[in-house]
XYZ file of C-alpha atoms in Angstrom:
452
model
C -41.331 -144.056 11.596
C -42.853 -141.661 8.954
C -43.747 -144.551 6.617
C -45.371 -146.435 9.491
C -47.546 -143.449 10.371
C -48.629 -143.055 6.722
C -49.571 -146.739 6.588
C -51.605 -146.430 9.784
C -53.427 -143.373 8.449
C -54.142 -145.235 5.203
C -55.703 -148.117 7.109
C -57.784 -145.692 9.178
C -59.082 -143.856 6.095
C -59.942 -147.181 4.396
C -61.935 -148.327 7.427
C -63.620 -144.943 7.763
C -64.705 -145.032 4.108
C -66.239 -148.487 4.573
C -67.986 -147.298 7.721
C -69.542 -144.342 5.894
C -70.660 -146.616 3.054
C -72.303 -149.029 5.480
C -74.030 -146.150 7.273
C -75.449 -144.999 3.981
C -76.821 -148.444 3.150
C -78.124 -149.138 6.654
C -79.800 -145.778 6.863
C -82.160 -146.820 4.032
C -83.408 -150.042 5.645
C -83.001 -149.870 9.454
C -85.044 -148.091 12.169
C -83.157 -145.476 14.297
C -82.616 -147.706 17.369
C -81.285 -150.563 15.307
C -79.138 -148.180 13.287
C -77.580 -146.770 16.461
C -76.678 -150.223 17.720
C -75.199 -151.165 14.372
C -73.111 -147.984 14.218
C -71.792 -148.589 17.749
C -70.784 -152.099 16.789
C -69.056 -150.870 13.655
C -67.149 -148.227 15.626
C -65.911 -150.895 18.031
C -64.801 -153.052 15.102
C -62.903 -150.110 13.584
C -61.143 -149.485 16.912
C -60.151 -153.139 17.140
C -58.854 -153.094 13.565
C -56.799 -149.964 14.247
C -55.259 -151.490 17.369
C -54.403 -154.655 15.446
C -52.794 -152.621 12.658
C -50.867 -150.582 15.214
C -49.567 -153.740 16.903
C -48.572 -155.165 13.523
C -46.627 -152.027 12.610
C -44.866 -152.029 15.965
C -43.834 -155.648 15.419
C -42.515 -154.799 11.937
C -40.466 -151.949 13.419
C -39.135 -154.243 16.142
C -38.038 -156.820 13.572
C -36.379 -154.146 11.458
C -34.317 -153.068 14.491
C -33.352 -156.607 15.480
C -29.838 -157.907 14.686
C -29.554 -159.407 11.223
C -26.444 -161.419 11.973
C -23.176 -161.472 13.897
C -21.663 -158.048 14.430
C -24.782 -156.089 13.502
C -25.884 -153.995 16.478
C -29.516 -153.511 17.338
C -30.626 -149.877 17.458
C -32.220 -149.066 20.815
C -35.418 -147.101 21.186
C -35.726 -144.322 23.723
C -38.570 -142.290 25.098
C -38.456 -138.560 24.473
C -37.319 -137.788 28.028
C -34.034 -139.611 27.503
C -33.250 -138.222 24.035
C -30.396 -135.690 24.046
C -29.853 -134.046 20.657
C -26.345 -132.742 19.992
C -26.688 -129.234 18.532
C -23.550 -128.361 16.560
C -23.171 -124.619 15.944
C -21.392 -124.128 12.604
C -20.494 -121.226 10.336
C -17.615 -121.171 7.849
C -15.303 -123.973 9.028
C -15.155 -126.974 6.670
C -13.192 -128.597 9.518
C -16.591 -129.164 11.139
C -15.995 -132.641 9.701
C -13.398 -133.230 12.414
C -15.996 -132.464 15.088
C -18.690 -134.584 13.406
C -16.359 -137.519 12.807
C -15.565 -137.811 16.510
C -19.191 -137.382 17.541
C -20.237 -140.159 15.169
C -17.320 -142.351 16.189
C -18.214 -142.319 19.882
C -22.013 -141.923 19.732
C -23.580 -145.042 21.288
C -27.049 -144.520 19.808
C -28.332 -142.435 16.902
C -31.837 -142.635 18.359
C -30.853 -141.241 21.732
C -28.282 -138.714 20.469
C -29.485 -137.278 17.136
C -27.054 -134.727 15.707
C -28.418 -131.398 14.481
C -25.966 -129.074 12.717
C -27.150 -125.465 12.569
C -25.161 -123.415 10.054
C -24.937 -119.646 9.854
C -22.868 -117.550 7.377
C -24.043 -119.300 4.212
C -20.547 -120.687 3.545
C -20.919 -123.045 0.572
C -17.919 -125.310 1.237
C -18.940 -125.853 4.853
C -22.504 -126.592 3.730
C -21.243 -129.259 1.312
C -19.259 -130.915 4.099
C -22.290 -131.012 6.406
C -24.603 -132.290 3.665
C -22.220 -135.149 2.933
C -23.139 -136.574 6.359
C -26.839 -136.122 5.732
C -26.616 -138.478 2.767
C -25.987 -141.296 5.224
C -29.478 -141.880 6.619
C -28.242 -144.114 9.419
C -26.016 -141.332 10.754
C -29.016 -139.178 11.759
C -27.285 -135.879 10.995
C -29.716 -133.030 10.287
C -28.507 -129.875 8.531
C -30.303 -126.621 9.366
C -29.524 -123.239 7.805
C -30.024 -120.010 9.696
C -32.098 -117.998 7.196
C -31.174 -114.413 8.140
C -27.635 -113.615 6.932
C -27.952 -109.829 7.153
C -25.959 -107.632 9.512
C -27.431 -107.254 12.978
C -28.236 -103.656 14.021
C -25.783 -102.505 16.677
C -24.427 -99.252 18.144
C -21.763 -97.537 15.990
C -19.126 -98.217 18.649
C -19.857 -101.962 18.357
C -19.467 -102.319 14.588
C -16.182 -104.127 15.106
C -18.108 -106.646 17.231
C -20.622 -107.513 14.483
C -19.459 -111.130 14.644
C -20.577 -111.417 18.266
C -24.018 -110.035 17.321
C -24.369 -112.605 14.548
C -23.351 -115.428 16.880
C -25.944 -114.415 19.490
C -28.647 -114.301 16.808
C -27.607 -117.713 15.519
C -27.644 -119.292 18.991
C -31.138 -117.944 19.660
C -32.417 -119.302 16.332
C -30.728 -122.705 16.676
C -31.857 -123.259 20.266
C -35.358 -122.234 19.242
C -35.300 -124.866 16.489
C -34.304 -127.608 18.935
C -36.621 -126.691 21.785
C -39.522 -124.702 20.338
C -39.878 -126.297 16.893
C -38.744 -129.875 17.553
C -39.944 -129.989 21.141
C -36.898 -131.628 22.734
C -36.566 -131.588 26.531
C -32.776 -131.184 26.641
C -29.822 -130.580 24.314
C -26.031 -130.481 24.325
C -24.578 -127.466 22.502
C -21.278 -128.088 20.716
C -19.252 -125.609 18.692
C -17.874 -126.737 15.331
C -14.256 -126.588 16.524
C -14.478 -129.089 19.392
C -12.966 -132.543 19.777
C -14.926 -134.761 22.174
C -13.715 -137.625 24.380
C -14.868 -141.200 24.008
C -16.920 -140.948 27.236
C -18.519 -137.620 26.241
C -21.931 -139.255 25.782
C -21.721 -141.296 28.986
C -20.976 -138.103 30.912
C -23.967 -136.195 29.575
C -26.316 -139.160 29.892
C -25.456 -139.222 33.618
C -25.740 -135.440 33.981
C -29.248 -135.207 32.507
C -31.143 -136.711 35.480
C -29.048 -134.561 37.845
C -30.232 -131.366 36.162
C -33.823 -132.571 36.170
C -33.755 -133.478 39.858
C -31.710 -130.608 41.341
C -32.862 -126.990 40.783
C -29.493 -125.709 42.065
C -27.888 -127.028 38.849
C -28.581 -125.258 35.579
C -26.065 -126.799 33.182
C -23.400 -129.451 32.747
C -20.289 -128.761 30.699
C -17.636 -130.972 29.126
C -15.103 -128.159 29.578
C -12.660 -127.291 32.346
C -11.287 -123.760 32.022
C -8.146 -124.879 33.849
C -7.858 -128.198 32.051
C -4.158 -128.096 31.131
C -2.209 -131.293 31.971
C -0.274 -129.900 34.978
C -3.512 -128.584 36.525
C -5.695 -131.719 36.440
C -5.564 -135.070 38.211
C -5.371 -137.445 35.255
C -5.393 -140.392 37.662
C -8.978 -139.483 38.639
C -10.808 -138.977 35.325
C -14.117 -139.772 37.045
C -13.899 -136.722 39.341
C -16.669 -134.129 38.879
C -17.132 -130.658 40.382
C -19.751 -127.987 40.846
C -18.794 -124.536 39.571
C -20.428 -121.115 39.776
C -18.774 -120.172 36.470
C -20.643 -120.924 33.230
C -18.067 -122.872 31.181
C -19.838 -123.325 27.834
C -17.865 -125.218 25.145
C -19.943 -128.383 25.045
C -22.783 -127.896 27.524
C -26.118 -129.441 28.413
C -29.258 -127.433 29.171
C -32.920 -128.267 29.707
C -35.895 -126.884 27.807
C -37.033 -125.219 31.045
C -33.840 -123.158 31.116
C -34.264 -122.194 27.467
C -37.761 -120.884 28.209
C -36.193 -118.805 30.963
C -33.516 -117.338 28.653
C -35.263 -117.223 25.262
C -36.090 -114.036 23.339
C -37.073 -111.371 24.049
C -34.692 -111.772 27.012
C -31.855 -113.286 24.950
C -29.056 -110.711 24.425
C -28.107 -109.073 21.128
C -24.420 -109.968 21.591
C -21.897 -111.596 23.952
C -24.385 -114.267 24.954
C -21.884 -116.309 27.028
C -20.894 -113.374 29.238
C -24.598 -112.551 29.588
C -25.115 -116.100 30.879
C -22.386 -115.548 33.472
C -24.099 -112.540 34.994
C -25.521 -113.126 38.459
C -28.988 -112.126 37.274
C -29.068 -115.197 35.012
C -27.092 -117.571 37.225
C -29.227 -116.851 40.311
C -26.948 -118.805 42.641
C -27.063 -121.976 40.523
C -24.073 -124.062 39.472
C -22.905 -126.100 36.508
C -21.305 -129.533 36.617
C -17.798 -129.724 35.158
C -15.271 -132.568 34.891
C -11.797 -132.647 36.411
C -10.419 -133.781 33.039
C -12.069 -132.128 30.008
C -14.421 -134.153 27.794
C -14.137 -131.534 25.047
C -11.258 -129.381 23.818
C -11.076 -126.771 21.085
C -8.937 -126.887 17.962
C -10.222 -123.552 16.587
C -7.318 -121.134 16.580
C -9.158 -118.440 14.621
C -12.631 -117.004 15.073
C -14.397 -113.820 16.137
C -12.249 -113.728 19.302
C -9.123 -113.752 17.088
C -7.487 -116.538 19.042
C -7.814 -114.912 22.471
C -6.257 -117.266 25.085
C -5.603 -119.940 22.438
C -1.800 -120.047 22.431
C -1.391 -119.556 26.163
C -4.185 -121.786 27.428
C -6.736 -123.342 25.069
C -4.445 -125.291 22.768
C -2.874 -127.028 25.789
C -6.079 -128.454 27.291
C -6.045 -132.171 28.091
C -8.770 -134.307 26.535
C -9.612 -137.396 28.548
C -7.796 -140.341 26.983
C -9.708 -143.267 25.492
C -7.875 -145.609 27.873
C -9.212 -143.580 30.811
C -12.829 -143.502 29.596
C -15.377 -143.633 32.412
C -18.748 -145.353 32.354
C -20.700 -142.916 34.519
C -23.734 -145.212 34.600
C -22.018 -148.410 35.798
C -23.621 -149.301 39.175
C -21.088 -149.038 41.963
C -18.420 -147.646 39.638
C -16.243 -144.618 40.339
C -18.176 -142.547 37.791
C -21.556 -143.255 39.361
C -20.165 -142.450 42.816
C -18.774 -139.153 41.506
C -22.199 -138.240 40.120
C -23.921 -139.039 43.441
C -21.345 -136.938 45.340
C -22.636 -133.782 43.612
C -26.020 -133.951 45.326
C -27.610 -132.761 47.430
C -26.098 -129.296 47.109
C -25.792 -128.768 50.868
C -23.819 -131.988 51.392
C -21.498 -131.197 48.506
C -20.814 -127.699 49.857
C -20.150 -129.010 53.357
C -17.737 -131.674 52.120
C -15.922 -129.422 49.649
C -15.464 -126.482 52.015
C -14.329 -128.874 54.748
C -11.591 -130.130 52.443
C -10.594 -126.581 51.542
C -10.439 -124.991 54.985
C -9.893 -127.927 57.344
C -8.049 -130.466 55.249
C -5.445 -128.261 53.581
C -2.320 -126.411 54.620
C -2.441 -122.623 54.429
C 0.397 -121.512 52.169
C 2.034 -118.115 51.800
C 0.755 -115.954 48.970
C 4.002 -113.980 48.937
C 5.998 -117.124 48.179
C 3.699 -118.090 45.327
C 3.947 -114.626 43.819
C 7.730 -114.626 44.208
C 8.536 -118.130 42.992
C 5.428 -119.351 41.163
C 5.412 -122.382 43.465
C 3.979 -123.500 46.761
C 6.164 -124.699 49.572
C 7.349 -128.280 49.181
C 4.562 -130.678 50.146
C 5.193 -131.854 53.679
C 2.958 -134.370 55.441
C 0.450 -136.705 53.933
C -3.266 -136.125 53.998
C -3.585 -138.572 56.825
C -0.962 -136.911 59.000
C 2.167 -138.543 57.575
C 3.323 -141.788 56.033
C 3.061 -142.756 52.407
C -0.324 -141.251 51.544
C -0.949 -138.465 49.036
C 0.517 -135.043 49.839
C -1.740 -132.812 51.876
C -3.595 -130.215 49.766
C -2.340 -126.650 49.887
C -4.374 -123.462 50.092
C -3.438 -119.978 48.902
C -5.619 -117.155 50.223
C -6.498 -114.132 48.107
C -8.303 -111.026 49.364
C -8.676 -108.911 46.240
C -9.027 -109.237 42.502
C -5.410 -108.180 42.098
C -4.178 -110.889 44.481
C -6.279 -113.508 42.726
C -5.016 -112.555 39.282
C -1.388 -112.503 40.417
C -1.624 -115.912 42.110
C -3.513 -117.415 39.160
C -0.851 -116.228 36.723
C 1.918 -117.577 38.949
C 0.276 -121.016 39.096
C -0.593 -121.115 35.371
C -4.367 -120.690 35.746
C -6.648 -118.543 33.607
C -6.749 -115.289 35.551
C -9.778 -113.407 34.199
C -13.070 -113.014 36.049
C -16.591 -112.681 34.658
C -19.199 -110.904 36.791
C -16.631 -111.285 39.581
C -16.468 -115.104 39.255
C -13.079 -116.758 38.586
C -13.065 -119.486 35.957
C -13.918 -122.844 37.504
C -14.661 -121.334 40.919
C -17.117 -122.710 43.473
C -17.890 -120.489 46.469
C -14.890 -118.415 45.399
C -12.513 -121.403 45.466
C -10.594 -122.551 42.379
C -9.368 -126.139 42.719
C -6.409 -127.330 40.599
C -3.353 -129.561 40.768
C 0.151 -128.138 41.260
C 3.201 -130.370 40.971
C 1.079 -133.438 41.701
C -0.679 -131.875 44.688
C -4.205 -130.519 45.089
C -4.213 -126.732 45.562
C -7.082 -124.410 46.435
C -6.911 -120.745 45.477
C -9.468 -119.490 47.971
C -10.918 -116.447 49.729
C -10.417 -116.173 53.507
C -12.226 -118.890 55.506
C -14.553 -116.402 57.188
C -16.531 -113.489 55.883
C -17.047 -114.442 52.223
C -20.447 -113.063 51.231
C -20.443 -113.793 47.518
C -18.884 -112.605 44.296
C -18.199 -108.926 43.720
C -19.065 -107.902 40.124
C -16.684 -104.931 40.423
C -13.797 -107.454 40.337
C -14.500 -108.101 36.643
């Protein structure tokens, strides 16, 4: 596209030079009225020539994108509104190649999903790995380097958290490059230690118009905090949920949200927990999948492997054989996307399932045995249908944490919000049965930050 623009400018300058030359010659022999008419005619001719040159260049570009033979795919063009750059946040992991290899393997279009790798830390080996992808022009992998590698000023008590300060600075710089410098309208943020599913791009392509149309949604994430195999319904990989918890780990945001969060408001450290605060969330939700479309392989990092052995390494990535086309008209994926909106209908349907369509189980039994009562009765009142969902009621942070641990869920809360929760309800599978860990059916007024 750069060469085409240079050619067009060259043609314009050539025509402009000839116009000026003609004006000089005409000015010596023509009266003012005649000169004006001649200039107007010349201007019109220049405009026609420019349009013809523009059309010719567009035709050349179209022919260059056309298939050259069997098996050669044509590269699609996309308007800027549909382009979703993938921003890969990297530092000192040469294994970023594992992340990039999967992104490139499953990416349906380099034009629609350009990959931008932003590297902090100045790690030479990691930089060489990233640059090796940039040598392949067709891969559309851009390598950016965060220029400020100095320590970030922080309180003396936070010196041991310097890594978190550097990460927050890097995120602010990288997001600014994508939105403020390059002018994109949306982006998916991916850490360098993530594996993505084969339908990762289909999922985010379907989520983008949702975020643009519904102000109650502020992000879409490929992550499920309770995405371990026993806790998800692998038979329903198309299923999507709203959650009040900001999941991160492969997430889509709009430029409008970045303008809302950008410096000077952006925090000095712990940016993800800052995002989870009610002051930022403002009652909005994120979209998350039942079965994760991204999982982490990064055992080590600034968090020193927190949660990795117990939870993160066990997450289930959606299998290639279960890939969902979320854009297929009439398909299960498209229906799952439509079920998320409008917000009021989703809330009414979800809460109806939780409080009217489930059996109330005994918290004491769960805490004692780690199991719910045996599933009795199908969802339809008996017969061979699926087992009726169960519900376990919690009334305090301590009860929630105890029940979550007993059922194998992540038990921490951020700003009072349990991981994966919607209206206080965490929905998971337990021994092949849907289970809701939920507040009492009446009197819930919102999350209590003191539960953190």
